[in-house]
Each structure stands twice: as C-alpha cells, then as structure tokens.
CSV table of C-alpha atoms in Angstrom, one decimal:
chain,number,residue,atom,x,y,z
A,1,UNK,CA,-10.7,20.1,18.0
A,2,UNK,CA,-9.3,17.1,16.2
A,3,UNK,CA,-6.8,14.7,18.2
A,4,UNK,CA,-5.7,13.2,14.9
A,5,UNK,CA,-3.7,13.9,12.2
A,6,UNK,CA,-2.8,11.4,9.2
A,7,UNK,CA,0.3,12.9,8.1
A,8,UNK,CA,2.1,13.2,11.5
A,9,UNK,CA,4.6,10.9,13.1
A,10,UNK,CA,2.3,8.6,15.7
A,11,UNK,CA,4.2,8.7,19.3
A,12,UNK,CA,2.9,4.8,20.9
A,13,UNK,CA,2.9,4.6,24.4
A,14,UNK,CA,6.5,3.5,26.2
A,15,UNK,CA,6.7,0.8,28.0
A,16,UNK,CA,9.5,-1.1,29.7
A,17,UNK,CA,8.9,-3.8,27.2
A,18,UNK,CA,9.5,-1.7,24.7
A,19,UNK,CA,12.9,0.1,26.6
A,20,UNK,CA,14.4,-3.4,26.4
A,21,UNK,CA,13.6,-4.0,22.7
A,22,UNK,CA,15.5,-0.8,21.7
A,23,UNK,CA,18.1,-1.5,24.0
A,24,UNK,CA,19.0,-5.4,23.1
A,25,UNK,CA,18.1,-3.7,18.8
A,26,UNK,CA,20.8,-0.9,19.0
A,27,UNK,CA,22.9,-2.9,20.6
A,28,UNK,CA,22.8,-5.5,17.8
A,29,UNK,CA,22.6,-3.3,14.9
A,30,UNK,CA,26.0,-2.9,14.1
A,31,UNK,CA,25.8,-6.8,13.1
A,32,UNK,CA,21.9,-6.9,12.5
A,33,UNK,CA,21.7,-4.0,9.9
A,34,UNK,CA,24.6,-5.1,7.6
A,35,UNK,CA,23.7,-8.5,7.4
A,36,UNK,CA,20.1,-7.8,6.7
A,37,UNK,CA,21.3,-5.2,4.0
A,38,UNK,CA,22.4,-8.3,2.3
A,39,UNK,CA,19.6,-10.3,2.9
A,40,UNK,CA,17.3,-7.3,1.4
A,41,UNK,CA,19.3,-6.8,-1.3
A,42,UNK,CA,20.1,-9.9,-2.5
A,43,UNK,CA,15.9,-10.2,-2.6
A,44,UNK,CA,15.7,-6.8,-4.8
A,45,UNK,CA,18.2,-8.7,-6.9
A,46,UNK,CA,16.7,-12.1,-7.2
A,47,UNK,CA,13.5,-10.8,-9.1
A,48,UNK,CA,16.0,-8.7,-11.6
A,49,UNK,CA,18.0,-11.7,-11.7
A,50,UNK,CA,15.3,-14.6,-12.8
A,51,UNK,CA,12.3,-12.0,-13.9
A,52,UNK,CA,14.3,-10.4,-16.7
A,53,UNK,CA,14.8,-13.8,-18.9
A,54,UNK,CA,11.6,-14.4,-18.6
A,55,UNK,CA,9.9,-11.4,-19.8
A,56,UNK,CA,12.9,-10.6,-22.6
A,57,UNK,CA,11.4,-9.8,-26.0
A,58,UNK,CA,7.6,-10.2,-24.6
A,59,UNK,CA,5.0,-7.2,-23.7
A,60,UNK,CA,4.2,-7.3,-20.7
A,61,UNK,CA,1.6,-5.5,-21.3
A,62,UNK,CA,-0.7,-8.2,-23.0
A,63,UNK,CA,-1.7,-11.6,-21.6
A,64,UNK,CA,1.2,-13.6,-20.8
A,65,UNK,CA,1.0,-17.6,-21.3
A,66,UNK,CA,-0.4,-18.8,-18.1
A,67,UNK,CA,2.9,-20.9,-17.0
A,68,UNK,CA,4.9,-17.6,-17.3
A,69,UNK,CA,2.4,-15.7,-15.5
A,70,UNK,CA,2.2,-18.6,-12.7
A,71,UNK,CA,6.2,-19.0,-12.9
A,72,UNK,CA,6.5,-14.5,-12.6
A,73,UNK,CA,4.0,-14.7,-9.8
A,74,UNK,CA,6.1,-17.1,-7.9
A,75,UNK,CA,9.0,-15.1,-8.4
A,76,UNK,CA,7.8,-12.1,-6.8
A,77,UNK,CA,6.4,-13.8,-3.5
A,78,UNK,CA,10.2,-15.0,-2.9
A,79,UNK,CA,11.4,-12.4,-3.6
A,80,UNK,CA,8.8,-10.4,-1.5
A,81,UNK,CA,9.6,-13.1,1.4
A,82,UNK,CA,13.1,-11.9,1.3
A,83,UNK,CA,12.7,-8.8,1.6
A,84,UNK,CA,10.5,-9.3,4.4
A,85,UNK,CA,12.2,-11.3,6.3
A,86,UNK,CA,15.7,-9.0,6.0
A,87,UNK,CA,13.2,-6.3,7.4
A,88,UNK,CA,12.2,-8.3,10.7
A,89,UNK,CA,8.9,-9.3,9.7
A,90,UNK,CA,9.3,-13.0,10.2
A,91,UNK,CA,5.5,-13.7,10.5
A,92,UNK,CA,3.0,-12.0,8.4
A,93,UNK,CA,-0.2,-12.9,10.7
A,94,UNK,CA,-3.8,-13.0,8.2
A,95,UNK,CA,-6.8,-11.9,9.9
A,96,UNK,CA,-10.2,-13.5,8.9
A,97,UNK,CA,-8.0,-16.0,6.0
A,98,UNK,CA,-11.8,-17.3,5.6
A,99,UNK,CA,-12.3,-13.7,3.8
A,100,UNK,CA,-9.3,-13.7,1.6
A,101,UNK,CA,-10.1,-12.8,-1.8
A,102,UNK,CA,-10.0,-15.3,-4.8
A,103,UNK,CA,-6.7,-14.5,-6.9
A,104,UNK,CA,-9.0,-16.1,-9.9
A,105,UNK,CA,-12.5,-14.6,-9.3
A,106,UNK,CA,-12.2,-11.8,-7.5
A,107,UNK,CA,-12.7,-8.4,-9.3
A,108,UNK,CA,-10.2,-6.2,-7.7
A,109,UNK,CA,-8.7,-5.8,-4.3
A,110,UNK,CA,-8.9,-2.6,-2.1
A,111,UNK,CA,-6.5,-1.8,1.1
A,112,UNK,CA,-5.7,0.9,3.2
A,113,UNK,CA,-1.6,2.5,2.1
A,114,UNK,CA,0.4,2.9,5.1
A,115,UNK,CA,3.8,2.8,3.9
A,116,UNK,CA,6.4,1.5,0.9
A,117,UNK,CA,6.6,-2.1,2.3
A,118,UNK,CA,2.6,-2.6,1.7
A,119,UNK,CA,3.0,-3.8,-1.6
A,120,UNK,CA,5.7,-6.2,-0.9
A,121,UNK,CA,3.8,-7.5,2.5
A,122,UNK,CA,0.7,-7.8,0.1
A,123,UNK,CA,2.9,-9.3,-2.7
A,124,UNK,CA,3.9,-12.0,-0.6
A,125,UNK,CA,0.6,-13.2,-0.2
A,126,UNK,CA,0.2,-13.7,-3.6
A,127,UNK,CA,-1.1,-10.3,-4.9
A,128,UNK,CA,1.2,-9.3,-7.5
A,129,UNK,CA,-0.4,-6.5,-9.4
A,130,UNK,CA,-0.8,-3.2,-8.7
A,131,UNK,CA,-2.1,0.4,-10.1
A,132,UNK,CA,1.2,2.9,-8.7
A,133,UNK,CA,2.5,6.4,-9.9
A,134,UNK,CA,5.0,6.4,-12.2
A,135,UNK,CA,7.5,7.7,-10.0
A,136,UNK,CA,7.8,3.9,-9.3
A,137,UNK,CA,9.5,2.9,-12.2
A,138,UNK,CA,12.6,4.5,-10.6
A,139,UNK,CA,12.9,2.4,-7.5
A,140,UNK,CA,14.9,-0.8,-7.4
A,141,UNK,CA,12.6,-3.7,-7.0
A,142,UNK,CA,9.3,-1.7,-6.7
A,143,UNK,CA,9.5,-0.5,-10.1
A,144,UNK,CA,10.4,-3.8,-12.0
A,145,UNK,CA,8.5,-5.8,-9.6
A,146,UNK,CA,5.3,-3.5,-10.5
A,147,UNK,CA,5.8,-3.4,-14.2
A,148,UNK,CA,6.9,-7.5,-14.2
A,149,UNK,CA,3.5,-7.8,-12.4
A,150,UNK,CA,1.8,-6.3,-14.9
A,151,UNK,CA,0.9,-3.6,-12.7
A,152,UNK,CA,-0.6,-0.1,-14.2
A,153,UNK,CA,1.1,2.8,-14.0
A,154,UNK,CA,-0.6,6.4,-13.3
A,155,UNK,CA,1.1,10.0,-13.6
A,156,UNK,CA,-0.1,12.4,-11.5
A,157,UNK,CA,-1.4,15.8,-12.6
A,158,UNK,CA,-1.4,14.7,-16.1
A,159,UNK,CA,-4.9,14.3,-17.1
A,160,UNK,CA,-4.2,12.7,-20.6
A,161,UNK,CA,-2.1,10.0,-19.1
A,162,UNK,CA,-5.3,9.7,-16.4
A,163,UNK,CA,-7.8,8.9,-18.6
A,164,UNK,CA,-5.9,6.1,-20.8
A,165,UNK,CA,-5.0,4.9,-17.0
A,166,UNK,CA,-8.4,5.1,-16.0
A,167,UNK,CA,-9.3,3.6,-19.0
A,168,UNK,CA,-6.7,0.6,-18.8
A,169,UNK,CA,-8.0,-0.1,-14.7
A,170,UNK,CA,-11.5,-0.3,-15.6
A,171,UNK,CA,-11.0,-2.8,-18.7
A,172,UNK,CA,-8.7,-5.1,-16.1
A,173,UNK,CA,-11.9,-5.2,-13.7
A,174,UNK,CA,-14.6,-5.7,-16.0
A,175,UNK,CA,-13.1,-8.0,-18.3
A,176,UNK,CA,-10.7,-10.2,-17.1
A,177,UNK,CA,-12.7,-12.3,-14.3
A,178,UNK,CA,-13.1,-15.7,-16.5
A,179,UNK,CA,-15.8,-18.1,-16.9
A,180,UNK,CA,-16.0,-21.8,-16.6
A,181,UNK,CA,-12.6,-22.1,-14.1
A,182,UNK,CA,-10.9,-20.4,-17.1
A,183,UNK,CA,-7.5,-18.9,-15.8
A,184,UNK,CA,-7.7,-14.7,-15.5
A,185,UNK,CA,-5.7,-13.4,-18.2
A,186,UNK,CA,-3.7,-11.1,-16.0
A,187,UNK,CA,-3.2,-11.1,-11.9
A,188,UNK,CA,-5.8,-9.3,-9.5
A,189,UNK,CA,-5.3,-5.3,-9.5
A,190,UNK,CA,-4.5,-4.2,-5.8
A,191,UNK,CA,-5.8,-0.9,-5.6
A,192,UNK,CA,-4.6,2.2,-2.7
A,193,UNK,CA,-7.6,4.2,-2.9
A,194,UNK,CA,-6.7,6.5,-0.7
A,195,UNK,CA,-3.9,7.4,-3.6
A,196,UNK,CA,-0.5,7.7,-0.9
A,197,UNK,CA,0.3,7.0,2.4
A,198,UNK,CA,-1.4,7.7,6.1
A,199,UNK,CA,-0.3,6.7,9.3
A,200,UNK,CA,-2.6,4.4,11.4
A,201,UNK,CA,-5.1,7.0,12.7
A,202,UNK,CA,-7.4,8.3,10.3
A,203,UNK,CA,-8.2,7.2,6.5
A,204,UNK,CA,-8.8,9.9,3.1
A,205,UNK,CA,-11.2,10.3,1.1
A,206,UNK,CA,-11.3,7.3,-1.0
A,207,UNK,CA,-10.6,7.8,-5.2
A,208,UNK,CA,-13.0,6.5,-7.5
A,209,UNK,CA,-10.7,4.5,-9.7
A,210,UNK,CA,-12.0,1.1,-8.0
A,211,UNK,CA,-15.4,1.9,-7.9
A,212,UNK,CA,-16.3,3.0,-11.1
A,213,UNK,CA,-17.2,-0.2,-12.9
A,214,UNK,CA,-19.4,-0.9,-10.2
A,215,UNK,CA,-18.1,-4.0,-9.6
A,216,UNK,CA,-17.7,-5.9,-6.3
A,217,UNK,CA,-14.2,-4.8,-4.4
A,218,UNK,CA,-12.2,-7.0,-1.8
A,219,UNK,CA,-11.6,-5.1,0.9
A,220,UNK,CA,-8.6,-5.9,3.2
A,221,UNK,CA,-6.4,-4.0,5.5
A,222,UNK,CA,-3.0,-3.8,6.3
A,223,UNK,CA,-1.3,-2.6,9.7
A,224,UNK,CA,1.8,-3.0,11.7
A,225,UNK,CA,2.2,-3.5,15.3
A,226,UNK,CA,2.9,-0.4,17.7
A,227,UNK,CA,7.3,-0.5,18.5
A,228,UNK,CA,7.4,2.2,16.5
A,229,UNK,CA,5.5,4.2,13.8
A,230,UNK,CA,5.7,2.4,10.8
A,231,UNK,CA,4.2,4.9,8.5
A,232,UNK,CA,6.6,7.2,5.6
A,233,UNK,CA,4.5,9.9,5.6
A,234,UNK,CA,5.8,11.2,8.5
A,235,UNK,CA,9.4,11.2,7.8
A,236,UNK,CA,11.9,10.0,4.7
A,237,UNK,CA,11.2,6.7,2.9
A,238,UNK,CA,15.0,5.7,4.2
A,239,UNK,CA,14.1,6.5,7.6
A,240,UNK,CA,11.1,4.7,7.9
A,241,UNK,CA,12.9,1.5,6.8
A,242,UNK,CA,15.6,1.9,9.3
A,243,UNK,CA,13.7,2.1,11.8
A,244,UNK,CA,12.5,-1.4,10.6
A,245,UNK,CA,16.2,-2.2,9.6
A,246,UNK,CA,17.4,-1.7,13.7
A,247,UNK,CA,14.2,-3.2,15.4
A,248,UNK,CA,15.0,-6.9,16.2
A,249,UNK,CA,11.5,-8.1,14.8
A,250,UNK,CA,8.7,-6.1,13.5
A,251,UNK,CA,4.4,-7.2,13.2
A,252,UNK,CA,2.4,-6.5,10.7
A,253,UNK,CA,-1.2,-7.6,10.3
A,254,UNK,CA,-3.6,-8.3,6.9
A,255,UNK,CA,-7.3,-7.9,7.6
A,256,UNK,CA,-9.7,-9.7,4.9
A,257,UNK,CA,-13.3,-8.4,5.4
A,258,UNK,CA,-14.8,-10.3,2.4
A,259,UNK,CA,-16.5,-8.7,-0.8
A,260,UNK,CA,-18.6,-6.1,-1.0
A,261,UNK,CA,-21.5,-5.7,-3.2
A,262,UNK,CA,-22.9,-2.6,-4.3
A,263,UNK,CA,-26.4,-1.7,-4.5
A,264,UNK,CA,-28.0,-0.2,-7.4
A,265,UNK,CA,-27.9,3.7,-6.0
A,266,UNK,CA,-24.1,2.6,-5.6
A,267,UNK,CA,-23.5,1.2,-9.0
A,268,UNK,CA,-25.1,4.3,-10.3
A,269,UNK,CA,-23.0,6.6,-8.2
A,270,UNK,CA,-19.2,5.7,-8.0
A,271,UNK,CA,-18.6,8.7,-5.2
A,272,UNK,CA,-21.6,7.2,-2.6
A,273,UNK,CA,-19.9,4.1,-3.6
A,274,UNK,CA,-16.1,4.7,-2.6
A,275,UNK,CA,-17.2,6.5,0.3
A,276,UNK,CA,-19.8,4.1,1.7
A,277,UNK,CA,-16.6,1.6,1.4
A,278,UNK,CA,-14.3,4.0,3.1
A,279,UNK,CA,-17.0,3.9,6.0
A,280,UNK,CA,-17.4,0.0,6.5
A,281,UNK,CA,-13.1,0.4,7.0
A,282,UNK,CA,-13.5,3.0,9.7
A,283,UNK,CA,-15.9,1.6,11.4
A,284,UNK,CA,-14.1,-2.0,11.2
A,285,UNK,CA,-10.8,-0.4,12.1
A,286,UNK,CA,-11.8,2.5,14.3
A,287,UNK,CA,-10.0,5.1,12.6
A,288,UNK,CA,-12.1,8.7,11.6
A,289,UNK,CA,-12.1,10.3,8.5
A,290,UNK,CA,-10.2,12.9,7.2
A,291,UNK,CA,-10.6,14.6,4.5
A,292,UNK,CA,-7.4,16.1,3.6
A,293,UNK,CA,-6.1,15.9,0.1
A,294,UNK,CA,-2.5,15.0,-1.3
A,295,UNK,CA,-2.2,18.9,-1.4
A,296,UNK,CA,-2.3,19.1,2.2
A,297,UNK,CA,0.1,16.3,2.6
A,298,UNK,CA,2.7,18.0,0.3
A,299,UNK,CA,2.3,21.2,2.5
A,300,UNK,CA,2.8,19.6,5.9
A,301,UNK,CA,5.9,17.6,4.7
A,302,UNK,CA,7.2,21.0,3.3
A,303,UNK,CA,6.5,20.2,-0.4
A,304,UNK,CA,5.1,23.5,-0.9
A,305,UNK,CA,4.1,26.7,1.3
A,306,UNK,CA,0.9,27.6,-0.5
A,307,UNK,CA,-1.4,27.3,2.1
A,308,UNK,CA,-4.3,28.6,0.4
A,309,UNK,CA,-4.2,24.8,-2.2
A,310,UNK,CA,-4.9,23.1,1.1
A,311,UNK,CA,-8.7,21.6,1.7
A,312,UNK,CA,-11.4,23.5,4.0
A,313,UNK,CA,-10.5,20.1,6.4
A,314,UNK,CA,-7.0,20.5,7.0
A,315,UNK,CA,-7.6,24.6,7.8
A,316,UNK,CA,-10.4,24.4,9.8
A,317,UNK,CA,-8.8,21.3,11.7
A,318,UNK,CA,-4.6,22.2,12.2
A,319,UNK,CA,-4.1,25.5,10.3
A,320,UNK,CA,-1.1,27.3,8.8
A,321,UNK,CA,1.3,26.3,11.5
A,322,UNK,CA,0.9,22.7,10.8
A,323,UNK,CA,3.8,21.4,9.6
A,324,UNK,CA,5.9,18.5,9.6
A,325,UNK,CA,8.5,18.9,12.9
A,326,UNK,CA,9.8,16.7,15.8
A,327,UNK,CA,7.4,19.3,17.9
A,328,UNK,CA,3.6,18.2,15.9
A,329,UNK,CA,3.3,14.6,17.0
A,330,UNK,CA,0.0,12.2,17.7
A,331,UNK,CA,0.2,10.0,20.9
A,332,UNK,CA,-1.5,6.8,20.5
C-alpha cells in the first residue's frame, strides 16, 4: 500500500517552533488579519483600477503595442507583490535563478499547481500569462488579471471549446518566439499540466497541451514551506488562504531546472513526451506518481459519489471509503 495521497490534507510534523508560531499568529490575528485584508484587497483593486484604462476599447486578444504590453506586465507584478505580501510571503526565495527561463525566448513555461496563489507567486516574477478554466473569469483579480495578461481560457468537458483552445496554445508556442531580438508579440504561456491542484506529495499524469508542438518547455517548480499545508485541494479555497491570512509569515520556494529538449521519439509522440517531463520533476523533487484523474479528485472532495468514474489508480490504491474527512490525512 501507498503512503500518499495527492488530494488529502498533508499533516507536517509539530514542533515546538512551530507551537510558538501559532501561538504569537492567533494571538495577533485580530489586528494581523484585518489589516492584511486591506493590504490584499487594495492589490486586487489596483490592477482593476490602472489595467482597465489601458485595455479600454482594445482586444486583448491580438498583439498589443509593446509599451502597453511592458506597461500591463508591470502592473500585474505590483499588484501580484501586494497580494503577496498581505498574505505573509515577504520573500519569494528562487532556486537555481541561473535556470530561469527567458520571458523573450523561451517557448512556454511548465510548473507543478499546488494552490490558487501559484499564479500570483509566479506572476510576480514576471510571468504574466496563463492557460486557466473559465471558471476563472469569475474571481476578482484572478480572472481580470488572466484575461489582462492575455492569458487563454479553457472550458472543461466542452470538447468544441477544447479544440479552438488547443488550437489557440499551440499557435502561441510555435509562433510567437521572435527573431533577431524582435520583442514576443504576447507574454510567455505558463502552463499547469497537471490541469488542478495537488498537495506536495505526489504529481498527475501530466496533459499534453504543452507538449504537443514539440517544442522545448521550461520547467520550474513551485512549493511552500512546511507551517501548514498550503495546498486547496484539501479543503475550501477560503480556508486555505486563511490559514495563510493568520500565519505571521509564510515560504514559498520557485525551482528553475532549465529547458528541456525533446528527442525526436519525443517530438513524434506528445504522451512519451509529457510523461518523460513529469519524471525528470519527480525525480528532482522526490515526489511519486499518481495517476489519479480530476474525476477522482471530484469524488474524494465529495463532488460526486460515482465511484465507478474513478481511475484503476485511485481503486486499487485508497478505495470507496476515501473521502475527504478530518479522519484521511498524510503525515509528512
């Protein structure tokens, strides 16, 4: 049997550091929270506030002139630093910087998906543009900030919508890298493949929607230091942030591993490819494989009760019973 699970809440290892952290943060809280409310929000509203003016009676969807695009890009790393910062991550540490992809040259940009604030850690950094599900456009700040980033949208389970989607990500990786020190027409796609959220023990199958041009990817990683689990797929969206909200400071961690170039069996075959990827990042970050599907995730959060969708992994590995509860934990 299995001693991981990627969809339940990770239980770290108590310490009496981490007794006085909780202490001194709840404490605080009644002072910390509200002022950091203000803080986040006022972040959420600055990109509304300044991005709207600038993208007023324009599509987005087509190249923008490269001072806009530079002056929109900005925009969303202050913003993202806000937002950041009002959460407790004062310091965003970069692993291997050396390895950091080129904003200019760089086909497209891979990373593991632990949680909501991954985009706006990455974001940030200085990667603006992502490929999200449409259920985005309804959150504050995520939703403009994606679509002001000229981000691409996807809507899952319809396969019309896929396809133009698909479609629409592969042109942005094959044709948009210039020549000559030309500026990119658009910002570098940041791509989840695992498609949603984990927590920090295992990864999914990776999708093929960055790997089917055949193109090199730059892979990083993203992960957040042990307090607490960071991850939203074990609980609500709301309560994963307060949790971040309460703690007095919070770590997270960007790994850059450099490009990777795909041989010609891997070019020819996008699934070899996307999986040969997904086993460089578990072996860099020491997390197994799992090969459970967002079916199985929707069934142990209580999304649905037909247990006979799930994949031959998650049955063999944690059965019927598994389900999301303060009673199926992992210990790290």
């Amino acid at each position: 049997p299995i001693n991981f699970n990627p969809f339940a809440e990770v239980i770290y290892k108590k310490s009496l550091k981490n007794y006085i952290f909780w202490i001194i943060s709840y404490i605080l809280s009644p002072v910390v929270v509200p002022l950091r409310l203000i803080i986040c929000f006022f972040g959420m509203y600055f990109v509304q506030l300044v991005g709207k003016p600038l993208t007023k009676e324009i599509d987005i969807n087509k190249p923008l002139h490269p001072i806009r695009k530079k002056i929109i890009e900005k925009i969303l790393q202050i913003s993202a630093k806000i937002i950041m910062f009002s959460l407790g991550y004062f310091k965003i540490n970069e692993k291997n910087i050396q390895f950091k992809p080129d904003l200019e040259k760089g086909y497209v940009a891979i990373s593991n998906h632990i949680c909501a604030m991954d985009p706006v850690c990455l974001i940030s950094r200085g990667f603006v543009s992502f490929v999200a599900k449409e259920e985005i456009k309804k959150f504050p700040f995520f939703g403009f900030g994606t679509w002001i980033g000229q981000g691409i949208f996807v809507k899952r389970g319809d396969k019309t919508h896929g396809e133009k989607s698909a479609k629409e990500i592969q042109n942005r990786i094959c044709g948009d890298v210039q020549q000559y020190g030309i500026p990119r027409k658009y910002p570098m796609l940041v791509i989840f493949p695992e498609s949603t959220t984990v927590n920090q023990t295992a990864l999914l199958p990776f999708k093929k929607g960055a790997f089917i041009s055949g193109k090199p990817v730059s892979m990083m990683a993203i992960y957040y230091g042990g307090n607490f689990d960071h991850s939203d797929t074990s609980c609500p969206l709301f309560k994963a942030q307060l949790k971040s909200l309460i703690g007095l400071w919070n770590n997270v961690t960007i790994e850059y591993f450099g490009d990777y170039y795909p041989n010609e069996a891997e070019q020819q075959d996008h699934f070899l490819y996307a999986e040969n990827v997904r086993s460089f990042y578990s072996q860099r970050l020491g997390w197994p494989k799992a090969d459970c599907s967002l079916t199985d995730k929707f069934y142990f959060s209580k999304r649905h009760d037909n247990y006979e969708l799930c994949s031959d992994f998650f049955k063999q590995n944690y059965g019927k019973d598994a389900k999301r509860s303060s009673k199926y934990v992992v210990y790290a």
